[in-house]
PDB file of C-alpha atoms in Angstrom:
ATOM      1  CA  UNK A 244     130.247 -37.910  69.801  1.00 53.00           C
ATOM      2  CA  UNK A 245     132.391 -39.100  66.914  1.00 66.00           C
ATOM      3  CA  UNK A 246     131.222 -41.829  65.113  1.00 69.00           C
ATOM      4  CA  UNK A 247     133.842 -44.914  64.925  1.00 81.00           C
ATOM      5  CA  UNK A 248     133.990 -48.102  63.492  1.00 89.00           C
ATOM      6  CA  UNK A 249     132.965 -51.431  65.560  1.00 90.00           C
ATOM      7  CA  UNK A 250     136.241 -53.272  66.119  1.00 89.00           C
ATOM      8  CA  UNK A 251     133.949 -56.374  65.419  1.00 91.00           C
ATOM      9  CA  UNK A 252     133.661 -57.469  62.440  1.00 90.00           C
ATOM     10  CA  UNK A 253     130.662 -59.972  62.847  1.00 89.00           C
ATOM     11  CA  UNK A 254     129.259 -62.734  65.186  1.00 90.00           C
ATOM     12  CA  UNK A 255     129.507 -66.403  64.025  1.00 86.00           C
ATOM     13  CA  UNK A 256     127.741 -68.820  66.875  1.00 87.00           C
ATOM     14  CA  UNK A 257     128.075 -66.442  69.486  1.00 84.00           C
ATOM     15  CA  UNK A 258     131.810 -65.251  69.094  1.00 88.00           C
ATOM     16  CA  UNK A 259     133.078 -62.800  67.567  1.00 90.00           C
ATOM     17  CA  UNK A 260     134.921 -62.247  65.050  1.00 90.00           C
ATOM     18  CA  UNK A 261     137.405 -58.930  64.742  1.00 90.00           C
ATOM     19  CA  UNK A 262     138.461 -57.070  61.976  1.00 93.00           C
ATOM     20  CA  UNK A 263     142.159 -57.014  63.568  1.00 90.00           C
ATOM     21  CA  UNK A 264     142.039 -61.241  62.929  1.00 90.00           C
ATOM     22  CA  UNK A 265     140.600 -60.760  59.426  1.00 95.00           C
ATOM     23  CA  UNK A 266     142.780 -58.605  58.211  1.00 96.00           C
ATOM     24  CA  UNK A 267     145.995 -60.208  59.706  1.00 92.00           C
ATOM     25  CA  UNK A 268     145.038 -63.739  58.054  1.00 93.00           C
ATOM     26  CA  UNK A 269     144.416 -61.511  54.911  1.00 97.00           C
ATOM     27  CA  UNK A 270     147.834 -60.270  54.575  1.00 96.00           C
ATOM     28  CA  UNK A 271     148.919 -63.898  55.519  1.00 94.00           C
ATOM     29  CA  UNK A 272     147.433 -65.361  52.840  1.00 95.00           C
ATOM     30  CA  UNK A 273     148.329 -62.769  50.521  1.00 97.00           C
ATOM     31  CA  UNK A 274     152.174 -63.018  51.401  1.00 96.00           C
ATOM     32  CA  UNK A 275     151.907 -66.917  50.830  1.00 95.00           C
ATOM     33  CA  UNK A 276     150.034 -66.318  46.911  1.00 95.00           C
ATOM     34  CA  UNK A 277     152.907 -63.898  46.206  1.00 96.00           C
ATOM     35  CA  UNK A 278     155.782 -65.993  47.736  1.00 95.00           C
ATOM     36  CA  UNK A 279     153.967 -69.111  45.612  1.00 94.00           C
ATOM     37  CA  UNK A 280     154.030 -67.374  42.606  1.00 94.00           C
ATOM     38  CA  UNK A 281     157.977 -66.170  43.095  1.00 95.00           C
ATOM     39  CA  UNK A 282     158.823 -69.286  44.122  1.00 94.00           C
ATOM     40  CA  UNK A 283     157.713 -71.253  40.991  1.00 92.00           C
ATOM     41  CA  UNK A 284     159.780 -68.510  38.727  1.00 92.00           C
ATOM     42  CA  UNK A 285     163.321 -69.131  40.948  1.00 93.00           C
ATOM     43  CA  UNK A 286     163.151 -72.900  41.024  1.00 91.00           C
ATOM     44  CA  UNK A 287     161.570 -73.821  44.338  1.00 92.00           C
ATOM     45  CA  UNK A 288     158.397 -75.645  44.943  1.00 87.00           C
ATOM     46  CA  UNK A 289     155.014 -74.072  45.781  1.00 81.00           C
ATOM     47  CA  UNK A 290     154.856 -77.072  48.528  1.00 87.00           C
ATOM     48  CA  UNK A 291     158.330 -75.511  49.885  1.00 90.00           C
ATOM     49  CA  UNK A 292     156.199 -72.168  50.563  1.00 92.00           C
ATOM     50  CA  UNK A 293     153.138 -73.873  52.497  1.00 91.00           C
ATOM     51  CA  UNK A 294     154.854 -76.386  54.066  1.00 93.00           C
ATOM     52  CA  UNK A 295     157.072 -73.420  55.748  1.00 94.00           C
ATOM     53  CA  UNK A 296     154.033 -71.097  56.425  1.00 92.00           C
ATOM     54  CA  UNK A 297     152.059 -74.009  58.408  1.00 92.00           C
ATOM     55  CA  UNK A 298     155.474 -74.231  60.536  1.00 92.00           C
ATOM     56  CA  UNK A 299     155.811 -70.570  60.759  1.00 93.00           C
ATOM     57  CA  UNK A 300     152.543 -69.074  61.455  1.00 91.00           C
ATOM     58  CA  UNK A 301     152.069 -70.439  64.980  1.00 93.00           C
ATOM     59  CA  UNK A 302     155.560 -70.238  66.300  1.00 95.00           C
ATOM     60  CA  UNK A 303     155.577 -66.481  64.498  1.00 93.00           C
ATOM     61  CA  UNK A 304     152.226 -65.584  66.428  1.00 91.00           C
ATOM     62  CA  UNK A 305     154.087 -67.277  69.989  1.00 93.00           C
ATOM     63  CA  UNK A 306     156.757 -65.388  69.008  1.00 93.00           C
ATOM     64  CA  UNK A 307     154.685 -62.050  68.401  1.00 90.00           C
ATOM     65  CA  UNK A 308     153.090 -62.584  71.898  1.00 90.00           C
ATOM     66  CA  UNK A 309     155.829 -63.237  73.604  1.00 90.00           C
ATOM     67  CA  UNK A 310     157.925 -60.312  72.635  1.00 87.00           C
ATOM     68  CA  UNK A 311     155.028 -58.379  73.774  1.00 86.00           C
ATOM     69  CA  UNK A 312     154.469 -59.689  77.145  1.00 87.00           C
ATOM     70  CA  UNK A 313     158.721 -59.935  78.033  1.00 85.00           C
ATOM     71  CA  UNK A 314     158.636 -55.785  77.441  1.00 81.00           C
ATOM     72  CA  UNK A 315     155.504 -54.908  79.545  1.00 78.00           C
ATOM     73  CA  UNK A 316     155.098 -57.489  81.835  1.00 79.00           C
ATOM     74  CA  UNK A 317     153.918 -55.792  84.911  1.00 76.00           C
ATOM     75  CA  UNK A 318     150.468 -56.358  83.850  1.00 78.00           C
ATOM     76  CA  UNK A 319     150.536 -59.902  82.694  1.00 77.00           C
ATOM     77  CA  UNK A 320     152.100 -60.701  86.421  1.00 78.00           C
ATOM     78  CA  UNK A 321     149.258 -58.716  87.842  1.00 75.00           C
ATOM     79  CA  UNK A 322     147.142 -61.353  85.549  1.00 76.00           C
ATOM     80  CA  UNK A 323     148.520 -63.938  83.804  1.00 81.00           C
ATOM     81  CA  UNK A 324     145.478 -65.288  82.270  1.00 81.00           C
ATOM     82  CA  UNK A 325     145.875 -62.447  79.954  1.00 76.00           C
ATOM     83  CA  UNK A 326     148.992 -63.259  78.317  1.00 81.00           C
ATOM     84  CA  UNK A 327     146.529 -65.824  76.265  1.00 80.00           C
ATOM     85  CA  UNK A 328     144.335 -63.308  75.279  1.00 73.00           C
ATOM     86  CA  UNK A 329     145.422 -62.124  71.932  1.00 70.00           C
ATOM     87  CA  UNK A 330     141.907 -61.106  70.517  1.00 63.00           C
ATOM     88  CA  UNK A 331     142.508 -57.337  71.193  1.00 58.00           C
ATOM     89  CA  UNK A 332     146.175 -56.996  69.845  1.00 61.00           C
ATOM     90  CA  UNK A 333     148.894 -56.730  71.768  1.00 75.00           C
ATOM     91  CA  UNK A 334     150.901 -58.676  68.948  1.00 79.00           C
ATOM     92  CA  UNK A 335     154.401 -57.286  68.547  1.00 85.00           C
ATOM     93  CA  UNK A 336     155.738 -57.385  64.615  1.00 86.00           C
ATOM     94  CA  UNK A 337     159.596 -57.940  65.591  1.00 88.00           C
ATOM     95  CA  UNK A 338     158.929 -61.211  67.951  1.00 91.00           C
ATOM     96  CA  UNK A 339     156.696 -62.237  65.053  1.00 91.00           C
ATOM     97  CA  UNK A 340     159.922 -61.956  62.314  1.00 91.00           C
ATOM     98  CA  UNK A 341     162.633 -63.179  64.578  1.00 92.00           C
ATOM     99  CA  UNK A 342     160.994 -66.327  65.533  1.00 94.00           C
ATOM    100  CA  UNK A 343     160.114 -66.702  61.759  1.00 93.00           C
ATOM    101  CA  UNK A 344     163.227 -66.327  60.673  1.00 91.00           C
ATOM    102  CA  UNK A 345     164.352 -69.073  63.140  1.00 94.00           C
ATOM    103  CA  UNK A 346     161.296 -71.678  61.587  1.00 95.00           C
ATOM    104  CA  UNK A 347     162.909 -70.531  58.679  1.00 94.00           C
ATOM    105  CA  UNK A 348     166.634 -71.522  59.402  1.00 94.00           C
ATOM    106  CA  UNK A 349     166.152 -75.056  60.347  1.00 95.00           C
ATOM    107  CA  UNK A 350     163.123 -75.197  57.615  1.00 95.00           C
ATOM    108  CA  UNK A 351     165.584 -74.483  54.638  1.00 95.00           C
ATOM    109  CA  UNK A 352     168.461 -76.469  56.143  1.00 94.00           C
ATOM    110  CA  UNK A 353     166.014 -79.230  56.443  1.00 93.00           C
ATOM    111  CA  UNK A 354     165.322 -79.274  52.927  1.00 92.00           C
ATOM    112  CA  UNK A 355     168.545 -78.344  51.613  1.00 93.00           C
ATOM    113  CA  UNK A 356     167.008 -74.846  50.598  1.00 95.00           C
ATOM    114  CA  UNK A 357     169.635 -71.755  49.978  1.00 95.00           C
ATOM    115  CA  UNK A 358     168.218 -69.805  52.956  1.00 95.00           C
ATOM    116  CA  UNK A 359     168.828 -66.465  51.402  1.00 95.00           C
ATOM    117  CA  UNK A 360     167.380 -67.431  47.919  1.00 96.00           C
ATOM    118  CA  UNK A 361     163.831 -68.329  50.437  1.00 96.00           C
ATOM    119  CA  UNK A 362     164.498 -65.132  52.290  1.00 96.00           C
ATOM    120  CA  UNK A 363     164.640 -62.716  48.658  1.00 96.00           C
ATOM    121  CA  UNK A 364     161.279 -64.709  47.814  1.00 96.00           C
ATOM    122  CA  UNK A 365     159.274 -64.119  50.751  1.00 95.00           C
ATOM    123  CA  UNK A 366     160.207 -60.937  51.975  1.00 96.00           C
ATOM    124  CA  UNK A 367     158.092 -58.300  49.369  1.00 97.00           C
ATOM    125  CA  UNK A 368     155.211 -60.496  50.382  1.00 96.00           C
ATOM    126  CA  UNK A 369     156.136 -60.026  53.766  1.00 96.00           C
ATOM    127  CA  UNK A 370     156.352 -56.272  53.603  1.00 97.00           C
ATOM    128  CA  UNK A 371     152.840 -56.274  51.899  1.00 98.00           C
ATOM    129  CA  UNK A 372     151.267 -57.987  54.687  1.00 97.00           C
ATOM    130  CA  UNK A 373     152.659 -55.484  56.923  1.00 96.00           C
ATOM    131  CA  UNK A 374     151.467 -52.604  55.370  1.00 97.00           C
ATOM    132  CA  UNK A 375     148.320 -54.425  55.225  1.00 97.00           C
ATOM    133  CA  UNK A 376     148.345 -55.565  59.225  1.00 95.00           C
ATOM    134  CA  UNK A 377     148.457 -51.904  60.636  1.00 96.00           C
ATOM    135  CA  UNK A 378     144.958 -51.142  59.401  1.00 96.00           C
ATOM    136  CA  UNK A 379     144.020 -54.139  62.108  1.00 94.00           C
ATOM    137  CA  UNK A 380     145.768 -51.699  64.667  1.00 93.00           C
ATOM    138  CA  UNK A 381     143.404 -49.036  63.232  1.00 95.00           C
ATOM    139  CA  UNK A 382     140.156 -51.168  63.252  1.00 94.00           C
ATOM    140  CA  UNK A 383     141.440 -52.217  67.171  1.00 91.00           C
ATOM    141  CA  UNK A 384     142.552 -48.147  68.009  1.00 91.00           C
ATOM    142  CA  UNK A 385     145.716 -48.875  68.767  1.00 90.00           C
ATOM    143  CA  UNK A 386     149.770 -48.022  67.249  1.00 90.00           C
ATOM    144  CA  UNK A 387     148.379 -44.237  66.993  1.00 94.00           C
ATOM    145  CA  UNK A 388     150.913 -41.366  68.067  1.00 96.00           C
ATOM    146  CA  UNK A 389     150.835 -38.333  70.326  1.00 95.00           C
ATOM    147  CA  UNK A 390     147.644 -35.791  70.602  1.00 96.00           C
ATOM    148  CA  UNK A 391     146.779 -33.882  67.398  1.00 97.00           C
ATOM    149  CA  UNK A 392     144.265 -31.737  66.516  1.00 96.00           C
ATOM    150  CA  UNK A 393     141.058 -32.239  63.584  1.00 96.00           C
ATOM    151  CA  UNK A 394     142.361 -29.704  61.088  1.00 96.00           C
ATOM    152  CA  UNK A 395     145.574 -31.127  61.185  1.00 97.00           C
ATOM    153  CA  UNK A 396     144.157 -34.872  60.094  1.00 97.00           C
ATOM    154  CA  UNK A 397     142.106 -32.943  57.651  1.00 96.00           C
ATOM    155  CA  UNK A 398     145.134 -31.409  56.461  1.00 97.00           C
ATOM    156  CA  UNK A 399     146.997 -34.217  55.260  1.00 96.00           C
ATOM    157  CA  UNK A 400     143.319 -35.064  53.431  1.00 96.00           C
ATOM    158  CA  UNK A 401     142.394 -38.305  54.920  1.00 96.00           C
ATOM    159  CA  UNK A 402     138.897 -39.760  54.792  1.00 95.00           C
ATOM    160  CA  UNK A 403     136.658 -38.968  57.492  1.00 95.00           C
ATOM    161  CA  UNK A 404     136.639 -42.860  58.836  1.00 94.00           C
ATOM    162  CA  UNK A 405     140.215 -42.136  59.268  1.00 96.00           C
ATOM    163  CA  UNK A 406     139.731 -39.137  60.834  1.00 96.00           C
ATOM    164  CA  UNK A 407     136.896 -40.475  63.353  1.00 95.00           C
ATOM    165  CA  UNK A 408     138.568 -43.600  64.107  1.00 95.00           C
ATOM    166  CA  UNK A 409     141.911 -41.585  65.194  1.00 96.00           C
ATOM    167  CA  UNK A 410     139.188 -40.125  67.856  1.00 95.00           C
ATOM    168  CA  UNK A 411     140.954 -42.082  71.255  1.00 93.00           C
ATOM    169  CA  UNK A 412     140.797 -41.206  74.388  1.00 90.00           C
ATOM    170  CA  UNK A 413     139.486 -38.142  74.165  1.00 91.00           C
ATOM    171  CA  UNK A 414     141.375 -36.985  71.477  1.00 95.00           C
ATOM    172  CA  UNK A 415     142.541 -36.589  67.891  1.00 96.00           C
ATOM    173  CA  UNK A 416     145.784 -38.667  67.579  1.00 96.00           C
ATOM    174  CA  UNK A 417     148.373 -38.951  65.266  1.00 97.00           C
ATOM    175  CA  UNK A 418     147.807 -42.284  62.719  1.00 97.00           C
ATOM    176  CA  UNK A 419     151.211 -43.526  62.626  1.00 97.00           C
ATOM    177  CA  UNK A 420     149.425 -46.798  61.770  1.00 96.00           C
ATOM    178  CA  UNK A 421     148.562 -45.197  58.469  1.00 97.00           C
ATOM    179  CA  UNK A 422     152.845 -43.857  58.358  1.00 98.00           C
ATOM    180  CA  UNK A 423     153.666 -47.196  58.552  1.00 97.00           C
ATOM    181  CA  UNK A 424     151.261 -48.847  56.393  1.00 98.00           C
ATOM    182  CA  UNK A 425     152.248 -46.318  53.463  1.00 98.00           C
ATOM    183  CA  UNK A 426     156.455 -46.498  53.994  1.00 98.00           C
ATOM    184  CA  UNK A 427     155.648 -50.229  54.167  1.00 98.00           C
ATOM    185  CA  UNK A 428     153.208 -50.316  50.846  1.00 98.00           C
ATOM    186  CA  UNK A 429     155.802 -47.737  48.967  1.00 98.00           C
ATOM    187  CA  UNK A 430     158.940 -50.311  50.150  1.00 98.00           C
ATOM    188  CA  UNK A 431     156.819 -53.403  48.767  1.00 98.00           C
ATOM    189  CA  UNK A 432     156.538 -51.431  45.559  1.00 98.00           C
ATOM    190  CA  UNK A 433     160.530 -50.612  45.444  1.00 97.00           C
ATOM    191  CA  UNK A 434     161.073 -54.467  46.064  1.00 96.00           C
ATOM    192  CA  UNK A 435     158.941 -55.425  43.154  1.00 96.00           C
ATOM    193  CA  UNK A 436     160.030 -53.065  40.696  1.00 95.00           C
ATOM    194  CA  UNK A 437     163.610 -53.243  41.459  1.00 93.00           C
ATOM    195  CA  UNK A 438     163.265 -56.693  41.076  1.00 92.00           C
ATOM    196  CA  UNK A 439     162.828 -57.088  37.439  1.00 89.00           C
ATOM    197  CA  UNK A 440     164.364 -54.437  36.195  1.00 88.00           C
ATOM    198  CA  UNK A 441     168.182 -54.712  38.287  1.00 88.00           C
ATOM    199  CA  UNK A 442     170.419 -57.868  39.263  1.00 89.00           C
ATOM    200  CA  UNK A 443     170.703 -58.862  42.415  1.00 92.00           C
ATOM    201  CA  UNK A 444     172.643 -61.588  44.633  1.00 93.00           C
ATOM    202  CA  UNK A 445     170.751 -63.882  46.864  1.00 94.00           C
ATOM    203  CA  UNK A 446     169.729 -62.539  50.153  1.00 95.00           C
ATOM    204  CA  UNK A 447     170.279 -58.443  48.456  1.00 95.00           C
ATOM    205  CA  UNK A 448     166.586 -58.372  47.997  1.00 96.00           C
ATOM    206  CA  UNK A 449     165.405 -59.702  51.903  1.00 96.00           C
ATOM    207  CA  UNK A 450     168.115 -57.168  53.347  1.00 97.00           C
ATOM    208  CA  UNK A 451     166.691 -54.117  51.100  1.00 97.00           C
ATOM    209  CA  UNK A 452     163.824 -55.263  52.750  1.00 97.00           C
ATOM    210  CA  UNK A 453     164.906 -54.921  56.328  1.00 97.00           C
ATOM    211  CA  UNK A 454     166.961 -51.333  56.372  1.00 98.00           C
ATOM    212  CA  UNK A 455     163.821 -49.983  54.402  1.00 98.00           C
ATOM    213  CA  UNK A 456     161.767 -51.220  56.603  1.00 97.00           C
ATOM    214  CA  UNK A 457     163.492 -51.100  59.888  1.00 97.00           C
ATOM    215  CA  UNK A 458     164.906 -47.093  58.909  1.00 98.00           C
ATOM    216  CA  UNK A 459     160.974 -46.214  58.568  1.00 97.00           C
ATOM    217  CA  UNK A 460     160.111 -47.993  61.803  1.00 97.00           C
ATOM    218  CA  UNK A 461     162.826 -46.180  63.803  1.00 96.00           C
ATOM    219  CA  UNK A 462     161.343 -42.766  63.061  1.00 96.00           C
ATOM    220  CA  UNK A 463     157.933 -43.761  63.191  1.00 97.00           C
ATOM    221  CA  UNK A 464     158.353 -45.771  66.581  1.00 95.00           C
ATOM    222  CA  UNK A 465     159.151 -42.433  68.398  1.00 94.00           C
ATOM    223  CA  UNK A 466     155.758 -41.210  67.688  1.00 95.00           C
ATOM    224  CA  UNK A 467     153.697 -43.397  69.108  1.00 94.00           C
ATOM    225  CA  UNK A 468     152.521 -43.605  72.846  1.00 91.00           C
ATOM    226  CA  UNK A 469     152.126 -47.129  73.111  1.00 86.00           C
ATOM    227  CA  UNK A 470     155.927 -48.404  72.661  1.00 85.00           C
ATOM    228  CA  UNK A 471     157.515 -51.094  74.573  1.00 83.00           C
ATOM    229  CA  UNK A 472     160.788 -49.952  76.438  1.00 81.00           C
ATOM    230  CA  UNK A 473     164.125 -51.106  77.845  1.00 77.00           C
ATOM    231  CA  UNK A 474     164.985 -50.267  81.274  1.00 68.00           C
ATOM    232  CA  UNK A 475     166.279 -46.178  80.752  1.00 73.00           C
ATOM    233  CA  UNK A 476     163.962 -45.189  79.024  1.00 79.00           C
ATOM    234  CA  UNK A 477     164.543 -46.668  75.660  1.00 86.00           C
ATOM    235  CA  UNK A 478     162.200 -47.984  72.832  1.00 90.00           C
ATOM    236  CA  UNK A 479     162.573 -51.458  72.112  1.00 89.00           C
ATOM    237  CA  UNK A 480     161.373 -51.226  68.497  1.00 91.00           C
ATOM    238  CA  UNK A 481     163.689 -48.256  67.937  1.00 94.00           C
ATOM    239  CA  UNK A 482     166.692 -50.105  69.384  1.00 93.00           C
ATOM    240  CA  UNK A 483     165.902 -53.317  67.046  1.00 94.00           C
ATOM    241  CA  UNK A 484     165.204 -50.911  64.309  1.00 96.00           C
ATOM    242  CA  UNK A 485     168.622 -48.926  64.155  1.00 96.00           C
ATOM    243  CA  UNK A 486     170.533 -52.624  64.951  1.00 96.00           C
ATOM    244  CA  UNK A 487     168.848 -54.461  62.083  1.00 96.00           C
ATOM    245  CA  UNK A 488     169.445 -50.584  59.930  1.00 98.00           C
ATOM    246  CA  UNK A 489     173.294 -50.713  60.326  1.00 98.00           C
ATOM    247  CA  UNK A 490     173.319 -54.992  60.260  1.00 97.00           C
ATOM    248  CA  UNK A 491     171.320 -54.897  57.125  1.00 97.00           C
ATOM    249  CA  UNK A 492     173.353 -52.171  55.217  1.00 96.00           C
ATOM    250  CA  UNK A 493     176.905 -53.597  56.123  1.00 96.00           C
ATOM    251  CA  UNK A 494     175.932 -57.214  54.790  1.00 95.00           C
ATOM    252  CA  UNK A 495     174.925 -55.722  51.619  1.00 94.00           C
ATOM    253  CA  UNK A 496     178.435 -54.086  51.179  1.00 92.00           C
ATOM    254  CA  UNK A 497     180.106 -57.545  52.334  1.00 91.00           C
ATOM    255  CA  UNK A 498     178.623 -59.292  50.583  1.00 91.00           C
ATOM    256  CA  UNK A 499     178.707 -57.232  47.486  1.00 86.00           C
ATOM    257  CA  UNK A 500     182.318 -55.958  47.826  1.00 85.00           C
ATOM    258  CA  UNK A 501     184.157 -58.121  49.662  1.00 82.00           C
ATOM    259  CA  UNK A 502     182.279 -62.142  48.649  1.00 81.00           C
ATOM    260  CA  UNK A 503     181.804 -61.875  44.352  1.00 78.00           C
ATOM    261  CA  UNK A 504     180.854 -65.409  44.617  1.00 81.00           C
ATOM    262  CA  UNK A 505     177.963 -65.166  45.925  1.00 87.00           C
ATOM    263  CA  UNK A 506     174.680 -66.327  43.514  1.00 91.00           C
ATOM    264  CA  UNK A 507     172.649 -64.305  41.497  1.00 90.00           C
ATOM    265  CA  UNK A 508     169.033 -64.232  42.445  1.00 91.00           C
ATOM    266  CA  UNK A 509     167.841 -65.150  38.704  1.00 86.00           C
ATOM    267  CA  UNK A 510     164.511 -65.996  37.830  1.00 80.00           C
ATOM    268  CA  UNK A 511     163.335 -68.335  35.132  1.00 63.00           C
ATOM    269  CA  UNK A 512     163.580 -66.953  31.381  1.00 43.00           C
ATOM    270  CA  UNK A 513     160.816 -67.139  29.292  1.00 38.00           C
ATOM    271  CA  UNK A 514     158.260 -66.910  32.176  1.00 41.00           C
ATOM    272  CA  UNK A 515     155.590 -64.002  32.542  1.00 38.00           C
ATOM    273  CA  UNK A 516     157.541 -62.323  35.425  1.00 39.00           C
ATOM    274  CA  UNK A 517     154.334 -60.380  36.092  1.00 37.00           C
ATOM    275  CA  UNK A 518     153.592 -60.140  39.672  1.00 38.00           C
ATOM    276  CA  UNK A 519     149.858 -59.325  40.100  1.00 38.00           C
TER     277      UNK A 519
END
């Protein structure tokens, strides 16, 4: 029997408490101190940050769900009860962004906020908590790929809680939890360095952010077992992805090429532009 780790964290009066919900309000939290900090260094308000995430987070997780249910709902007919049960996963990423990024429309036009400027400062922070989220997917076995064997996990020298944990269902399986997490980490990295060190117009930095991200997810989505799919046979995620891919990349060049009067994303001078 392969020893795995306890998808419960801990009990606290009788209910408990999972890892996937720890670590998910972790990376929350996280994106929120990073967008704070950015946010102070372009001109905004630290208020304009947690004012938006308190309007976000909830219509982001409704969002998350319902993405989720709309692409598998034979089961949630079968019992509908379970469309409120979120405890377990079943949380889709994309729902999650799209209906933030609609908070975040009316939010910055609301408070007379340049809606790409607000996009370029969130989205590293964003990434960060992604690459953080899909170890909740590990902790809850889920997102993992097609059947694999030991010696190939031990191959690409992971730990041996990795190794266990990708134990499901009677076999080894492929951790594209752990792809993700690391295209997503090496992106956040990208964002940040590239960052200080080029110039950028508004919004440049929130779409480098989405054809990174959404080119990784594309490739990555057709490994795993558990996707969510249109009607022929097609992966929802993977259709999103390559959309969002080419939208992403042709903005950049309009905007770039063809509208030179668009702002600079500048931050402050003579402020420690240190991240972390």
């Amino acid at each position: 029997m392969v020893a795995q780790i306890n998808r419960v964290a801990f009990e606290l009066f009788g209910l408990q408490i999972y890892w996937y919900a720890i670590i998910i309000v972790s990376g929350i939290a996280i994106a929120l101190w990073m967008a704070n900090r950015e946010a102070v260094r372009v001109g905004l308000k630290e208020d304009d940050m947690t004012n938006f995430i308190l309007w976000a987070l909830p219509i982001a997780i409704i969002g998350a769900r319902l993405y989720y249910v709309l692409f598998d709902l034979g089961p949630y007919l079968a019992d509908p009860i379970q469309i409120f049960n979120t405890r377990s996963g079943g949380l889709a990423i994309y729902g999650g962004l799209i209906a933030a990024a609609i908070v975040l429309i009316v939010y910055t036009r609301h408070h007379f906020i340049d809606p790409w400027l607000f996009l370029d400062v969130v989205a590293p922070g964003v990434l960060f908590a992604q690459a953080l989220g899909r170890w909740g997917n590990f902790m809850n076995h889920e997102a993992f790929g097609g059947e694999t064997t030991r010696q190939f996990l031990e191959g690409l020298h992971l730990p041996q809680f990795i190794i266990n944990n990708m134990y499901i269902d009677g076999a080894f399986r492929q951790p594209t939890f752990l792809y993700e997490s690391t295209w997503s980490l090496i992106g956040f990295i990208l964002l940040i360095v590239l960052r200080k060190k080029w110039t950028f117009k508004r919004g440049e930095i929130f779409l480098g952010y989405v054809a990174w991200y959404s080119f990784g997810r594309f490739f990555i989505e057709g490994m795993r077992t558990d996707s969510l799919y249109l009607f022929g046979g097609i992966r929802v995620s993977q259709m999103l992805s390559l959309i969002l891919f080419v939208g992403a990349l042709t903005l950049f060049y309009y905007r770039r090429k063809k509208n030179p009067t668009v702002k600079l994303y500048e931050r402050n001078q003579g402020v420690n532009q240190a991240l972390l």
